[in-house]
Amino acid sequence: MDKKFETNAIRTQLERTENLEHSVPIYLTSSFVFEDAEDMRASFAEEKNRNIYSRYSNPNTSEFIEKVCQMEGAEAGFAFASGMSAVFSTFAALLNSGDHIVSARSVFGSTHSLFMNFFPKWNIDHSYFKVDEVENIEKLIRPNTKILYVETPTNPGVDVLDMEALADIAKKHDLIFIVDNCFASPYLQQPIQFGADLVIHSGTKLMDGQGRVLAGVTVGSAELIDKIYRFSRITGPALSPFNAWVLSKSLETLAVRVDRHCDNALKLAEYLERHEKVNWVKYPFLKSHPQYEIAKKQMKAGGCVVAFEVKGGLEAGQRFFDAIKMLSLSANLGDTRSIVTHPASTTHSKLTVKERAETGITDGMVRVSVGLEHIDDIIGDVGQALG
Ligand SMILES: *Cc1c(COP(=O)(O)O)cnc(C)c1O
């Protein structure tokens, strides 16, 4: 019988060793041994499906990938040392010089830098569309367009894109549709169900959920993953077995953690919506969110990130940050600890005011990654800082 999400997350594990351990051991080994010359030959010829070297595969990494594949409904996957190595390796494995990417403008800052500053070196070009201009996408597609790329919800504006509509466009033009699902986690939405070919995660965020390790993973069709695997086993962005072990354990509690993250985030968003010093609040599961209906269609709950604007612009924004006592001023998200960031002066400070406006960032905008502290204490700290 098919098991449920939570059960698979907990009960998927490597075959036990002769020690009959309950919790999976860590395989901190760079290589694996062969029985004899014939075993070695057959292993390298890929006639056998076995571990050879941890740059290619490792038991802990395989367990982590297997869990993510089950969660996302994917055939295969590869795990990376960080979310950005997953993003880079996925593009690099699938694209040739002269290819073109169509992407939403609101993407993670380092992904934007990759498109702007590095891909042009290999003659790979991109075109951006605004998240509220999905109807313009087809005008951007060229004969050399290979990939349609989005994040949903977006960072830091928490806009939501209609994955089903995007998948239709991708199919019509024979594009590979890739979704960075980091903000939602596989618990809240499974892009493959809506037509995505590949799903990328930064495991650093909700998957680890406790701010400890960096990781990334790409899952999807076996055919595409094989290309990514062939590129990655040569270029070496593999996830460390130790971090894979940490993450596989973390996935056991993903569902309960993310449920609470979402409960807390919705309560904070509702509180901020009523607050007189707040101009606007954006959270996918608030009725006032511009893509509320799409969010309801494709997400189980709204996620851990709430964006809002303090009245009074940049100065009021900075006063708010100086008054925060408990919440961390940090660049991470999806942690047990609630985190506040000011995109205009930090993560997006290198953008021009116009570029920031295009990604939905205003001077007084605050991004909160709502953690697992008691909601009364989270609201208490945000409330006193607004006061
Ligand atoms: C953090 C993040 C990444 C990059 O992940 P790292 O693990 O920091 O390399 C990519 N995409 C999104 C949406 C992210 O939030």
Coordinates of C-alpha atoms and ligand atoms in Angstrom, one line a residue:
M1 CA 0.0 0.0 0.0
D2 CA 1.2 3.5 -0.8
K3 CA 2.3 5.3 2.4
K4 CA 1.6 8.9 3.2
F5 CA 4.1 11.8 3.0
E6 CA 5.0 11.8 6.7
T7 CA 5.4 8.0 6.9
N8 CA 7.7 7.9 3.8
A9 CA 9.8 10.7 5.3
I10 CA 10.4 8.7 8.4
R11 CA 10.4 5.1 7.2
T12 CA 12.5 5.4 4.1
Q13 CA 16.0 4.3 5.0
L14 CA 19.1 2.5 3.9
E15 CA 19.2 -1.3 4.4
R16 CA 20.4 -2.1 7.9
T17 CA 24.0 -3.3 8.4
E18 CA 24.7 -6.5 10.4
N19 CA 24.7 -4.2 13.5
L20 CA 20.9 -3.8 13.1
E21 CA 21.1 -0.1 14.0
H22 CA 17.8 1.8 14.3
S23 CA 19.0 5.2 13.1
V24 CA 21.0 5.3 9.9
P25 CA 24.9 5.4 10.3
I26 CA 27.0 8.1 8.6
Y27 CA 29.1 6.7 5.7
L28 CA 32.0 9.1 6.0
T29 CA 34.1 7.5 3.2
S30 CA 35.4 9.0 0.1
S31 CA 35.6 5.7 -1.9
F32 CA 34.3 2.1 -1.8
V33 CA 36.2 -1.1 -2.4
F34 CA 35.9 -3.8 -5.1
E35 CA 35.7 -7.6 -4.7
D36 CA 38.1 -8.3 -7.6
A37 CA 39.2 -7.1 -11.0
E38 CA 35.9 -8.2 -12.7
D39 CA 33.8 -6.4 -10.1
M40 CA 35.9 -3.2 -10.6
R41 CA 35.6 -3.4 -14.4
A42 CA 31.8 -4.1 -14.3
S43 CA 31.3 -1.3 -11.8
F44 CA 33.1 1.3 -13.9
A45 CA 31.3 0.0 -17.0
E46 CA 28.0 0.8 -15.1
E47 CA 26.9 -2.7 -15.5
K48 CA 26.4 -2.7 -11.7
N49 CA 24.4 -0.1 -9.7
R50 CA 26.8 0.4 -6.8
N51 CA 28.8 3.1 -5.0
I52 CA 32.3 3.7 -6.4
Y53 CA 33.3 7.2 -5.1
S54 CA 31.4 9.7 -3.1
R55 CA 31.7 12.4 -5.8
Y56 CA 29.4 10.1 -7.8
S57 CA 27.2 8.7 -5.0
N58 CA 27.2 7.8 -1.3
P59 CA 24.6 5.8 0.8
N60 CA 23.6 8.8 2.9
T61 CA 23.3 11.0 -0.1
S62 CA 21.2 8.4 -1.9
E63 CA 18.8 8.1 1.1
F64 CA 18.3 11.9 1.2
I65 CA 17.7 11.9 -2.6
E66 CA 15.3 9.0 -2.4
K67 CA 13.2 10.9 0.3
V68 CA 13.1 14.0 -1.8
C69 CA 12.0 12.0 -4.9
Q70 CA 9.2 10.4 -3.0
M71 CA 8.1 13.8 -1.6
E72 CA 8.1 15.5 -5.0
G73 CA 6.8 12.5 -7.0
A74 CA 10.1 12.5 -9.0
E75 CA 11.8 9.6 -10.8
A76 CA 15.4 10.5 -9.9
G77 CA 17.6 13.2 -8.4
F78 CA 21.1 14.5 -7.5
A79 CA 22.2 16.2 -4.3
F80 CA 24.5 19.2 -4.2
A81 CA 26.7 21.0 -1.7
S82 CA 24.4 24.1 -1.7
G83 CA 21.3 25.3 -3.4
M84 CA 23.3 27.5 -5.7
S85 CA 25.4 24.5 -6.9
A86 CA 22.1 22.8 -7.7
V87 CA 21.0 25.8 -9.7
F88 CA 24.3 26.2 -11.5
S89 CA 24.9 22.6 -12.3
T90 CA 21.3 22.0 -13.5
F91 CA 21.6 24.9 -16.0
A92 CA 25.2 24.0 -17.0
A93 CA 24.4 20.4 -17.6
L94 CA 21.4 21.1 -19.8
L95 CA 22.4 24.2 -21.8
N96 CA 24.8 24.8 -24.7
S97 CA 26.5 27.9 -25.8
G98 CA 24.0 30.0 -27.8
D99 CA 21.0 28.8 -25.7
H100 CA 18.5 31.1 -24.1
I101 CA 16.6 31.1 -20.8
V102 CA 13.2 32.7 -20.1
S103 CA 12.8 33.4 -16.3
A104 CA 10.6 35.3 -13.9
R105 CA 12.4 38.5 -12.9
S106 CA 12.0 37.7 -9.2
V107 CA 14.6 35.1 -8.6
F108 CA 17.1 34.5 -5.8
G109 CA 19.9 37.1 -5.9
S110 CA 22.7 34.7 -6.7
T111 CA 20.6 33.1 -9.5
H112 CA 20.1 36.6 -10.9
S113 CA 23.9 37.2 -10.8
L114 CA 24.4 33.9 -12.6
F115 CA 22.2 35.0 -15.4
M116 CA 23.6 38.6 -15.5
N117 CA 27.3 38.1 -14.8
F118 CA 28.4 34.6 -15.6
F119 CA 26.2 32.9 -18.2
P120 CA 27.1 35.6 -20.8
K121 CA 30.7 34.3 -20.7
W122 CA 29.4 31.1 -22.3
N123 CA 27.1 32.9 -24.6
I124 CA 23.9 31.9 -22.7
D125 CA 21.4 34.7 -22.7
H126 CA 18.2 35.2 -20.7
S127 CA 14.9 37.3 -20.8
Y128 CA 12.9 38.2 -17.8
F129 CA 9.2 38.6 -17.3
K130 CA 7.4 40.2 -14.4
V131 CA 5.5 37.9 -12.1
D132 CA 2.2 39.6 -13.0
E133 CA 2.9 39.5 -16.7
V134 CA 2.6 35.8 -17.4
E135 CA 0.7 36.6 -20.6
N136 CA 3.9 38.2 -22.1
I137 CA 6.0 35.1 -21.7
E138 CA 5.4 33.7 -25.2
K139 CA 6.7 37.0 -26.8
L140 CA 10.0 36.3 -25.1
I141 CA 10.5 32.8 -26.4
R142 CA 13.0 32.5 -29.2
P143 CA 14.0 29.5 -31.4
N144 CA 17.0 29.0 -29.1
T145 CA 15.0 29.1 -25.8
K146 CA 15.6 25.9 -23.9
I147 CA 14.5 26.6 -20.3
L148 CA 11.5 28.2 -18.6
Y149 CA 12.5 29.0 -15.0
V150 CA 10.6 30.3 -11.9
E151 CA 10.5 30.3 -8.2
T152 CA 7.1 30.3 -6.4
P153 CA 6.6 31.8 -4.0
T154 CA 9.2 34.3 -4.9
N155 CA 11.9 35.8 -2.7
P156 CA 11.5 38.3 -1.1
G157 CA 8.2 39.5 -2.5
V158 CA 6.3 36.3 -1.9
D159 CA 4.4 36.5 -5.2
V160 CA 2.9 33.3 -6.5
L161 CA 3.1 32.0 -10.1
D162 CA 0.6 29.7 -11.7
M163 CA 2.6 26.5 -12.4
E164 CA -0.1 24.8 -14.4
A165 CA -0.3 27.8 -16.8
L166 CA 3.5 27.9 -17.1
A167 CA 3.8 24.2 -17.8
D168 CA 1.3 24.6 -20.7
I169 CA 3.5 27.3 -22.2
A170 CA 6.6 25.2 -21.7
K171 CA 5.0 22.1 -23.3
K172 CA 3.7 24.1 -26.3
H173 CA 7.2 25.5 -27.0
D174 CA 9.2 22.3 -26.1
L175 CA 11.0 24.0 -23.1
I176 CA 12.3 22.4 -20.0
F177 CA 10.2 23.8 -17.1
I178 CA 12.2 24.2 -13.9
V179 CA 10.8 25.3 -10.6
D180 CA 12.9 26.4 -7.6
N181 CA 10.6 25.1 -4.8
C182 CA 12.7 26.2 -1.9
F183 CA 10.1 28.7 -0.4
A184 CA 7.3 26.1 -0.3
S185 CA 9.2 22.9 0.5
P186 CA 8.0 19.6 -1.0
Y187 CA 5.4 19.4 1.9
L188 CA 3.4 22.5 0.7
Q189 CA 3.6 22.0 -3.1
Q190 CA 4.8 19.4 -5.6
P191 CA 5.6 21.3 -8.9
I192 CA 5.8 18.0 -10.9
Q193 CA 2.1 17.5 -10.3
F194 CA 1.5 20.8 -12.1
G195 CA 3.8 19.9 -15.0
A196 CA 7.3 20.9 -14.0
D197 CA 10.1 18.8 -15.5
L198 CA 12.7 19.5 -12.8
V199 CA 12.4 20.8 -9.2
I200 CA 15.3 22.5 -7.4
H201 CA 15.7 23.0 -3.7
S202 CA 18.1 24.8 -1.4
G203 CA 18.2 22.2 1.4
T204 CA 19.7 24.9 3.5
K205 CA 16.2 26.4 4.2
L206 CA 13.1 24.5 5.4
M207 CA 14.6 21.1 4.6
D208 CA 17.3 21.4 7.2
G209 CA 15.1 23.9 9.0
Q210 CA 17.5 24.4 11.9
G211 CA 20.2 26.7 10.3
R212 CA 23.0 24.1 10.3
V213 CA 24.0 22.9 6.9
L214 CA 24.1 24.0 3.3
A215 CA 22.7 21.7 0.7
G216 CA 20.9 21.6 -2.6
V217 CA 19.0 19.0 -4.6
T218 CA 17.5 18.7 -8.1
V219 CA 14.8 16.0 -8.9
G220 CA 12.7 15.2 -11.9
S221 CA 12.6 13.0 -15.0
A222 CA 15.2 10.2 -15.1
E223 CA 16.4 11.3 -18.5
L224 CA 17.2 14.9 -17.5
I225 CA 18.7 13.9 -14.1
D226 CA 21.0 11.5 -16.0
K227 CA 22.4 14.5 -17.9
I228 CA 22.8 16.4 -14.6
Y229 CA 24.4 13.4 -13.0
R230 CA 27.0 13.0 -15.8
F231 CA 28.0 16.7 -15.6
S232 CA 28.1 16.7 -11.8
R233 CA 30.1 13.5 -11.2
I234 CA 32.8 15.1 -13.3
T235 CA 32.6 18.7 -12.0
G236 CA 32.3 17.7 -8.3
P237 CA 29.5 19.7 -6.6
A238 CA 28.5 16.6 -4.5
L239 CA 26.8 17.0 -1.1
S240 CA 28.9 15.8 1.8
P241 CA 27.6 12.5 3.4
F242 CA 27.5 14.1 6.8
N243 CA 25.2 16.9 5.6
A244 CA 23.1 14.4 3.8
W245 CA 22.7 12.4 7.0
V246 CA 21.7 15.7 8.8
L247 CA 19.1 16.5 6.1
S248 CA 17.7 13.0 5.9
K249 CA 17.0 13.2 9.6
S250 CA 15.5 16.7 9.2
L251 CA 13.1 15.5 6.5
E252 CA 11.6 13.2 9.1
T253 CA 10.1 16.3 10.9
L254 CA 9.5 18.4 7.8
A255 CA 5.7 18.1 7.9
V256 CA 5.2 18.9 11.6
R257 CA 7.7 21.8 11.4
V258 CA 6.3 23.3 8.2
D259 CA 2.7 23.1 9.6
R260 CA 3.8 25.1 12.6
H261 CA 5.8 27.6 10.5
C262 CA 2.7 28.2 8.4
D263 CA 0.4 28.6 11.4
N264 CA 2.7 31.1 13.0
A265 CA 3.2 33.0 9.7
L266 CA -0.5 33.3 9.0
K267 CA -1.1 34.6 12.5
L268 CA 1.7 37.2 12.2
A269 CA 0.4 38.2 8.8
E270 CA -3.1 38.7 10.1
Y271 CA -1.8 40.7 13.0
L272 CA 0.3 43.0 10.7
E273 CA -2.7 43.5 8.4
R274 CA -4.6 45.1 11.3
H275 CA -1.6 47.2 12.4
E276 CA -1.8 51.0 11.9
K277 CA 1.9 51.4 11.3
V278 CA 1.9 48.9 8.4
N279 CA 1.2 50.0 4.8
W280 CA 0.7 46.5 3.3
V281 CA 1.3 42.8 4.1
K282 CA 1.9 40.1 1.6
Y283 CA 1.4 36.4 2.5
P284 CA 0.1 33.8 0.0
F285 CA -2.8 32.6 2.3
L286 CA -4.1 36.1 3.1
K287 CA -7.2 36.9 1.0
S288 CA -5.7 40.3 0.1
H289 CA -2.7 38.5 -1.7
P290 CA -3.0 39.3 -5.4
Q291 CA -2.5 35.6 -6.3
Y292 CA -4.5 34.2 -3.4
E293 CA -6.6 31.9 -5.7
I294 CA -3.5 30.4 -7.3
A295 CA -1.8 29.9 -4.0
K296 CA -4.9 28.0 -2.7
K297 CA -4.9 25.9 -5.9
Q298 CA -1.2 24.8 -5.7
M299 CA -0.1 25.1 -2.0
K300 CA -1.3 23.3 1.1
A301 CA -0.5 26.4 3.3
G302 CA 1.2 29.8 2.8
G303 CA 4.8 29.0 3.8
C304 CA 7.1 30.6 6.4
V305 CA 7.8 34.0 4.8
V306 CA 5.7 37.2 5.4
A307 CA 6.6 40.5 3.6
F308 CA 5.3 43.8 4.8
E309 CA 6.0 47.6 4.5
V310 CA 6.5 49.8 7.5
K311 CA 5.0 53.3 7.1
G312 CA 7.7 56.0 6.7
G313 CA 10.1 54.4 4.2
L314 CA 13.7 53.6 4.6
E315 CA 14.2 55.5 7.9
A316 CA 11.2 53.9 9.6
G317 CA 12.4 50.6 8.2
Q318 CA 15.8 51.0 9.9
R319 CA 14.2 52.2 13.2
F320 CA 12.2 49.0 13.1
F321 CA 15.3 46.9 12.8
D322 CA 17.1 48.7 15.5
A323 CA 14.2 48.1 17.9
I324 CA 13.9 44.3 17.2
K325 CA 15.0 42.4 20.4
M326 CA 14.4 38.7 19.9
L327 CA 14.1 38.0 16.2
S328 CA 17.5 37.5 14.4
L329 CA 18.9 40.0 11.9
S330 CA 20.2 37.4 9.5
A331 CA 20.2 36.4 5.9
N332 CA 18.8 32.9 6.2
L333 CA 15.2 31.7 6.1
G334 CA 13.2 28.6 7.0
D335 CA 15.0 28.3 10.4
T336 CA 13.4 27.4 13.8
R337 CA 14.5 30.9 14.8
S338 CA 12.4 33.8 13.3
I339 CA 14.5 36.1 11.2
V340 CA 14.0 39.6 9.9
T341 CA 15.7 41.1 6.9
H342 CA 15.6 44.4 5.1
P343 CA 16.1 43.6 1.4
A344 CA 16.6 47.2 0.2
S345 CA 19.7 47.7 2.4
T346 CA 21.1 44.2 2.4
T347 CA 20.4 41.3 -0.1
H348 CA 19.1 43.6 -2.8
S349 CA 21.2 46.7 -2.1
K350 CA 23.3 46.2 -5.3
L351 CA 20.2 46.6 -7.5
T352 CA 19.0 50.0 -8.7
V353 CA 15.8 51.5 -7.3
K354 CA 14.1 50.7 -10.6
E355 CA 15.4 47.1 -10.5
R356 CA 14.2 46.7 -7.0
A357 CA 10.8 48.0 -7.9
E358 CA 10.6 45.5 -10.7
T359 CA 11.2 42.7 -8.2
G360 CA 8.6 44.2 -5.8
I361 CA 11.0 45.6 -3.2
T362 CA 10.3 48.9 -1.6
D363 CA 12.5 50.9 0.8
G364 CA 10.4 50.2 3.8
M365 CA 9.8 46.5 3.0
V366 CA 10.6 43.9 5.7
R367 CA 10.8 40.2 5.1
V368 CA 10.1 37.9 8.1
S369 CA 11.0 34.3 8.1
V370 CA 8.6 33.1 10.8
G371 CA 10.1 30.5 13.0
L372 CA 8.9 28.1 15.6
E373 CA 9.1 30.2 18.8
H374 CA 5.7 30.7 20.5
I375 CA 3.6 33.0 18.3
D376 CA 2.8 35.3 21.2
D377 CA 6.6 36.1 21.6
I378 CA 7.0 36.6 17.8
I379 CA 4.1 39.0 17.7
G380 CA 5.3 40.6 20.9
D381 CA 8.7 41.5 19.5
V382 CA 7.4 42.7 16.1
G383 CA 4.7 44.7 17.8
Q384 CA 7.1 46.5 20.2
A385 CA 9.5 47.2 17.4
L386 CA 6.7 48.8 15.3
G387 CA 5.7 50.8 18.3
Ligands
LIG1 C1 18.7 30.2 -0.5 C2 18.2 30.0 -1.9 C3 18.9 29.5 -2.9 C4 20.4 29.2 -2.8 O1 20.6 28.2 -1.8 P1 22.0 28.1 -1.0 O2 21.8 26.8 -0.2 O3 22.1 29.3 -0.1 O4 23.1 28.0 -2.0 C5 18.3 29.3 -4.1 N1 17.0 29.6 -4.3 C6 16.2 30.1 -3.3 C7 14.8 30.5 -3.6 C8 16.8 30.4 -2.1 O5 16.0 30.9 -1.1

